[in-house]
XYZ file of C-alpha atoms in Angstrom:
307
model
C 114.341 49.470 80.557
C 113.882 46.671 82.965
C 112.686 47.322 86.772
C 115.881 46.706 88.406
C 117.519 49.738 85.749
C 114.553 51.956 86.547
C 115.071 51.254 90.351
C 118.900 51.676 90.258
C 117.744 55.587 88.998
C 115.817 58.333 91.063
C 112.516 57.600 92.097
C 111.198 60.436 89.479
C 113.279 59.147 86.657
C 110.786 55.960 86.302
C 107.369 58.211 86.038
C 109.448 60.636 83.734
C 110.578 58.005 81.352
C 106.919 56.396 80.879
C 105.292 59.568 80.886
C 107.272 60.715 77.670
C 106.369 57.094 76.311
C 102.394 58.014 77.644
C 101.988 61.120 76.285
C 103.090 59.639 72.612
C 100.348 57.305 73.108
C 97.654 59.241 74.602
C 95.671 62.379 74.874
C 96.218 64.630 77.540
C 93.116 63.207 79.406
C 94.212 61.687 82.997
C 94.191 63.432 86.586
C 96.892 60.393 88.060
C 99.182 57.659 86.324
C 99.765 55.120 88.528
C 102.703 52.940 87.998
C 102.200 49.050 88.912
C 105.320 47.328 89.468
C 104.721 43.823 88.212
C 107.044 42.797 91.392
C 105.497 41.972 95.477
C 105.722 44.686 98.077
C 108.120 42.436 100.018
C 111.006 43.289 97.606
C 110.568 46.963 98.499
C 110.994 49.183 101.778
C 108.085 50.863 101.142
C 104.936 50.340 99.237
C 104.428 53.724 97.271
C 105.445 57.244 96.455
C 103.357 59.828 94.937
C 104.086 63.474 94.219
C 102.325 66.408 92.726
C 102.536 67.862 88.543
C 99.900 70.035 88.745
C 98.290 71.765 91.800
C 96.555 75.066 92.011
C 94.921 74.813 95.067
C 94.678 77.296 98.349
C 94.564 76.584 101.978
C 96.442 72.670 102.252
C 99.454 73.683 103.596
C 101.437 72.368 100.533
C 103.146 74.225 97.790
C 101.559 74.770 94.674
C 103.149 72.289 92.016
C 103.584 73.487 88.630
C 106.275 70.389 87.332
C 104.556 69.401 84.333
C 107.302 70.798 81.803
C 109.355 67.992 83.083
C 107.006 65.835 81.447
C 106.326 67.191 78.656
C 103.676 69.650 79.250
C 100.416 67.969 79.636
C 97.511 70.302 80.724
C 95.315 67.901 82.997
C 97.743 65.320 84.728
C 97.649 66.752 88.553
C 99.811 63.419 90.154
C 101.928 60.746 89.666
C 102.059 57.779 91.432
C 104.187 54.377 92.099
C 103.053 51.129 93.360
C 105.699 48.406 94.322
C 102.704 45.194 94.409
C 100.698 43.763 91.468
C 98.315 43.978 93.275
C 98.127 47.833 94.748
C 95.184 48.750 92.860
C 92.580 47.306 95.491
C 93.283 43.762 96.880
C 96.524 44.660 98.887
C 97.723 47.777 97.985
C 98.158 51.464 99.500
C 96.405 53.002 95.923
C 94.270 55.283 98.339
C 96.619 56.034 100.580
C 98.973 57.705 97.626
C 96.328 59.306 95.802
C 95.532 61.219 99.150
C 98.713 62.534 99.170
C 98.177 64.868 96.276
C 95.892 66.841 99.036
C 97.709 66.066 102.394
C 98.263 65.464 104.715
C 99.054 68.621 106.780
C 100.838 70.433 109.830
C 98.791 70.612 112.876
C 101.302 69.781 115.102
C 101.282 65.673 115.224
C 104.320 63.558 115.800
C 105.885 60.541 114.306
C 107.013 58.167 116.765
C 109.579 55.383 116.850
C 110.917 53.151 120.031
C 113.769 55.181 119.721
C 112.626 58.804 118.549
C 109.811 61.367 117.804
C 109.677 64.201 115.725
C 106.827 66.496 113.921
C 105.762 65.544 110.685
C 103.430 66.933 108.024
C 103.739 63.901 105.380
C 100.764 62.024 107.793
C 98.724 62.792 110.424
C 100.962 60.997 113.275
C 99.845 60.537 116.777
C 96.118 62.566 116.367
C 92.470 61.216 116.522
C 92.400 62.041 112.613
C 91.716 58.643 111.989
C 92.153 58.483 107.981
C 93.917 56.736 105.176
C 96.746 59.206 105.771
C 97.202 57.628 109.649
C 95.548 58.736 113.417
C 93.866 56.652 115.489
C 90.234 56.340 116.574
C 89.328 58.445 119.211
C 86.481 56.493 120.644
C 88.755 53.914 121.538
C 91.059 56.207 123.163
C 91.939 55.065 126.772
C 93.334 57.521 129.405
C 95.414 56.604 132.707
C 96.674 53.215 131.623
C 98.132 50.998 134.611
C 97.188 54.021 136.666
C 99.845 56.378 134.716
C 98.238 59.935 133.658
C 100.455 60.106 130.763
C 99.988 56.755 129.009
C 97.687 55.984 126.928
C 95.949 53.548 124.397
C 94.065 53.583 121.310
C 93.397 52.079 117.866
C 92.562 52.813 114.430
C 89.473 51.986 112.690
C 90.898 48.547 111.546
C 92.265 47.067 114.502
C 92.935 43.623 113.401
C 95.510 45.525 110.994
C 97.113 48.151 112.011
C 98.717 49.296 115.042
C 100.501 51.940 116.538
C 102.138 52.473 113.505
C 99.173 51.952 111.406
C 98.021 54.914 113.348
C 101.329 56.755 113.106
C 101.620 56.236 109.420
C 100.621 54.049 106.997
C 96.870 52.984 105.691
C 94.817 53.497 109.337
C 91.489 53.547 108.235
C 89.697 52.395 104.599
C 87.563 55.616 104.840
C 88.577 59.225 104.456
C 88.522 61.103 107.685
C 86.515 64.834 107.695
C 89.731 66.865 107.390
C 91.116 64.460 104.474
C 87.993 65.318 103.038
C 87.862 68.730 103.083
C 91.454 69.190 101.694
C 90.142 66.860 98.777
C 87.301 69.365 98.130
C 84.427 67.086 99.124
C 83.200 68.192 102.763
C 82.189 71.974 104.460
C 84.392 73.128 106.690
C 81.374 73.092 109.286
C 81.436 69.419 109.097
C 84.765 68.688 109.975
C 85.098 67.817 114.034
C 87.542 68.850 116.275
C 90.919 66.797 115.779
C 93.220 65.814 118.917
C 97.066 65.903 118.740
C 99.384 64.567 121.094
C 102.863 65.830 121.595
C 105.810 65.038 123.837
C 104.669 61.239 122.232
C 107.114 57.949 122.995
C 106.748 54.120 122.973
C 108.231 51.504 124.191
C 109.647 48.346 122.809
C 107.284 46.014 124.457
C 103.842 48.098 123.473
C 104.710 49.251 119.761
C 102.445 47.861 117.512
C 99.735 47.535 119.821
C 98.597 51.329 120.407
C 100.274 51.698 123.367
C 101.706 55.036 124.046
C 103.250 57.887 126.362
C 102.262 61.702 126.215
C 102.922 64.345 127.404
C 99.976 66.784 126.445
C 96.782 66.858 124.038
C 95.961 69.834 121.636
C 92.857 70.337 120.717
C 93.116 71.579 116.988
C 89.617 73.259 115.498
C 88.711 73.575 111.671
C 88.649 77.074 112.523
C 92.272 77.109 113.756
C 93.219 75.395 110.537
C 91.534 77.791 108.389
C 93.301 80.582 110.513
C 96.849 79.123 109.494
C 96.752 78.163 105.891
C 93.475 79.914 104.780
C 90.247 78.941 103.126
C 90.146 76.100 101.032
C 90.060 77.500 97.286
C 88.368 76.032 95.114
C 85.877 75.328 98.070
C 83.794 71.577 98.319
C 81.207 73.540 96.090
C 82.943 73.699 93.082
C 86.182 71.771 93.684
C 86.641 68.540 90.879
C 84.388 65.317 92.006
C 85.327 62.771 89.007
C 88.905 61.662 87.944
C 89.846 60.122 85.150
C 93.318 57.992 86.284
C 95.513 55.687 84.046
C 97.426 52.655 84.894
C 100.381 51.617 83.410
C 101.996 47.986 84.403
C 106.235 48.208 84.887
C 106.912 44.426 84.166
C 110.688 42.736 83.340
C 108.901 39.969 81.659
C 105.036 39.675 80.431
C 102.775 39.704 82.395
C 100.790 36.117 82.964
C 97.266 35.539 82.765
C 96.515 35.539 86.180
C 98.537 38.936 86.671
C 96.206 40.373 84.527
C 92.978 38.862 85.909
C 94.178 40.350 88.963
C 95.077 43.669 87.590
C 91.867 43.802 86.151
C 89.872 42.895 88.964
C 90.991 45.452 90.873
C 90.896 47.931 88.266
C 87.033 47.286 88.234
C 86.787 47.202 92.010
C 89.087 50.382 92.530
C 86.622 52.197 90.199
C 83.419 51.189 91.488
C 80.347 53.395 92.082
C 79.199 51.466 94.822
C 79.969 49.517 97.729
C 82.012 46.453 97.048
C 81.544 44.203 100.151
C 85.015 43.466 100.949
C 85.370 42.799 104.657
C 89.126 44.179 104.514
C 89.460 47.025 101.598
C 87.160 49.662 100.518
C 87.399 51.663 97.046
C 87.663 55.382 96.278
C 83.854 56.015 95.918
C 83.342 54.011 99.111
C 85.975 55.661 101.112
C 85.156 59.354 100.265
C 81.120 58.071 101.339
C 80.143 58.457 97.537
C 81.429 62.121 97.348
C 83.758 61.489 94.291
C 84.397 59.097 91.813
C 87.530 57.785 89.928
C 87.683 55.922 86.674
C 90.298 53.597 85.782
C 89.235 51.376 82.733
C 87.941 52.781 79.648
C 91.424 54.644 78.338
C 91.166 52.680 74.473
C 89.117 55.885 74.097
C 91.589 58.395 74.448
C 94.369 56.706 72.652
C 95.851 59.421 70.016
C 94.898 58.427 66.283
């Protein structure tokens, strides 16, 4: 099938129909597929979509997924995930953002905001201090009593020079996992996760979105502890939750894909799964952004291809 076909189908059609083709090919030995559309993000509204197979997990405030009949039964795939740029691996993409979704985010209260409406969300974490690939803004730079008004405000996220208010709000805020995001992963104590911040009664105007300008009309301090108290412990806890992934990515193309597709591709492939720091003044990888907690593995999958 070519892209536009796939694209004129539901959204879970296109992992379906290369899953079935996948699991003819390969053993049953991937935590996420990622599908790369051979395309650039600018063709799209959006630059992914990810959603659950597999999850068995306590105390995230998401439903446990048990899907994977649909796709022909495999034992270990936990997510599925689709890119909309070649290069959504590492270089440009929102590849951590999506895979974060698998864990949360999660309801404690935080708004989405628009020049025109708010409303509470629990897809990211909104108008908080969270501060993580799944949105908030940096508390540190979180100014009070702007132009003399008590209830507006201004802040950032961790990459300025990128994102604004609706980095915050949304999309990729931060190239580091925050505390909580790392606790619902399975890779930090509950002790160590601060005290997040939540605004509510949140608008903007037209003139300030995009630069972290805001309106509020209170600020709820949220505590690990009141998290725990809603959705319960965390189970399997950071002690003896999974640290290593094995992931698989599989290229949707219309025609083949060039040589300098592929040197990208690759590229980021080996960046993405780096154990180490990769010195990139604008992205970070998984191992990077989870402070070395976890790894993820990307390349290697000749190895696993069925006899």
């Amino acid at each position: 099938k070519t892209i536009d076909k796939l694209l004129s189908e539901k959204a879970e059609s296109i992992p379906y129909y290369f899953q079935k083709v996948m699991l003819s090919k390969f053993e049953d030995a991937f935590d996420f597929i990622f599908f790369l559309y051979n395309t650039t993000s600018d063709e799209f509204a959006y630059g992914g979509f990810a959603y659950a197979i597999n999850r068995n997990i306590s105390g995230l405030d998401k439903e446990n997924a048990d899907i994977a009949y649909r796709f022909g039964n495999p034992k270990k795939l936990k997510g599925i995930s689709h890119l909309t740029s070649v290069n959504s691996i590492f270089s440009g993409g929102p590849f951590l953002h999506e895979l974060a979704h698998y864990w949360g985010a999660a309801y404690i209260g935080q708004e989405y905001v628009t020049t025109t409406m708010s409303y509470e969300t629990a897809s990211h974490w909104g108008t908080s201090d969270i501060n993580g690939v799944l949105g908030g803004f940096d508390y540190k730079t979180l100014k009070r009593n702007v132009d003399g008004n008590p209830k507006k405000y201004h802040a950032t996220s961790s990459r300025a020079q990128a994102w604004g208010f609706a980095g915050f709000s949304q999309e990729l805020s931060s190239g580091y996992y925050a505390p909580i995001e790392l606790y619902l992963m399975g890779l930090l104590p509950a002790d160590e996760v601060p005290d997040m911040h939540v605004f509510k009664g949140v608008s903007v105007e037209n003139d300030t979105f995009g630069d972290g300008t805001f309106y509020a009309e209170s600020e709820v301090t949220y505590t690990i502890e009141d998290f725990i108290a809603r959705f319960g412990e965390r189970i399997p806890d950071y002690q003896s939750s999974q640290k290593d992934f094995q992931a698989l990515v599989v290229v949707v193309t219309d025609e083949p894909v060039s040589d300098e597709e592929w040197a990208l591709i690759e590229s980021d492939i080996l960046k993405q799964e780096k154990q180490g720091p990769v010195n990139d003044e604008m992205q970070t990888n998984f191992w990077e952004a989870t402070g070395g907690r976890a790894t993820i593995t990307l390349s290697g999958i000749d190895k696993f291809l069925k006899k």
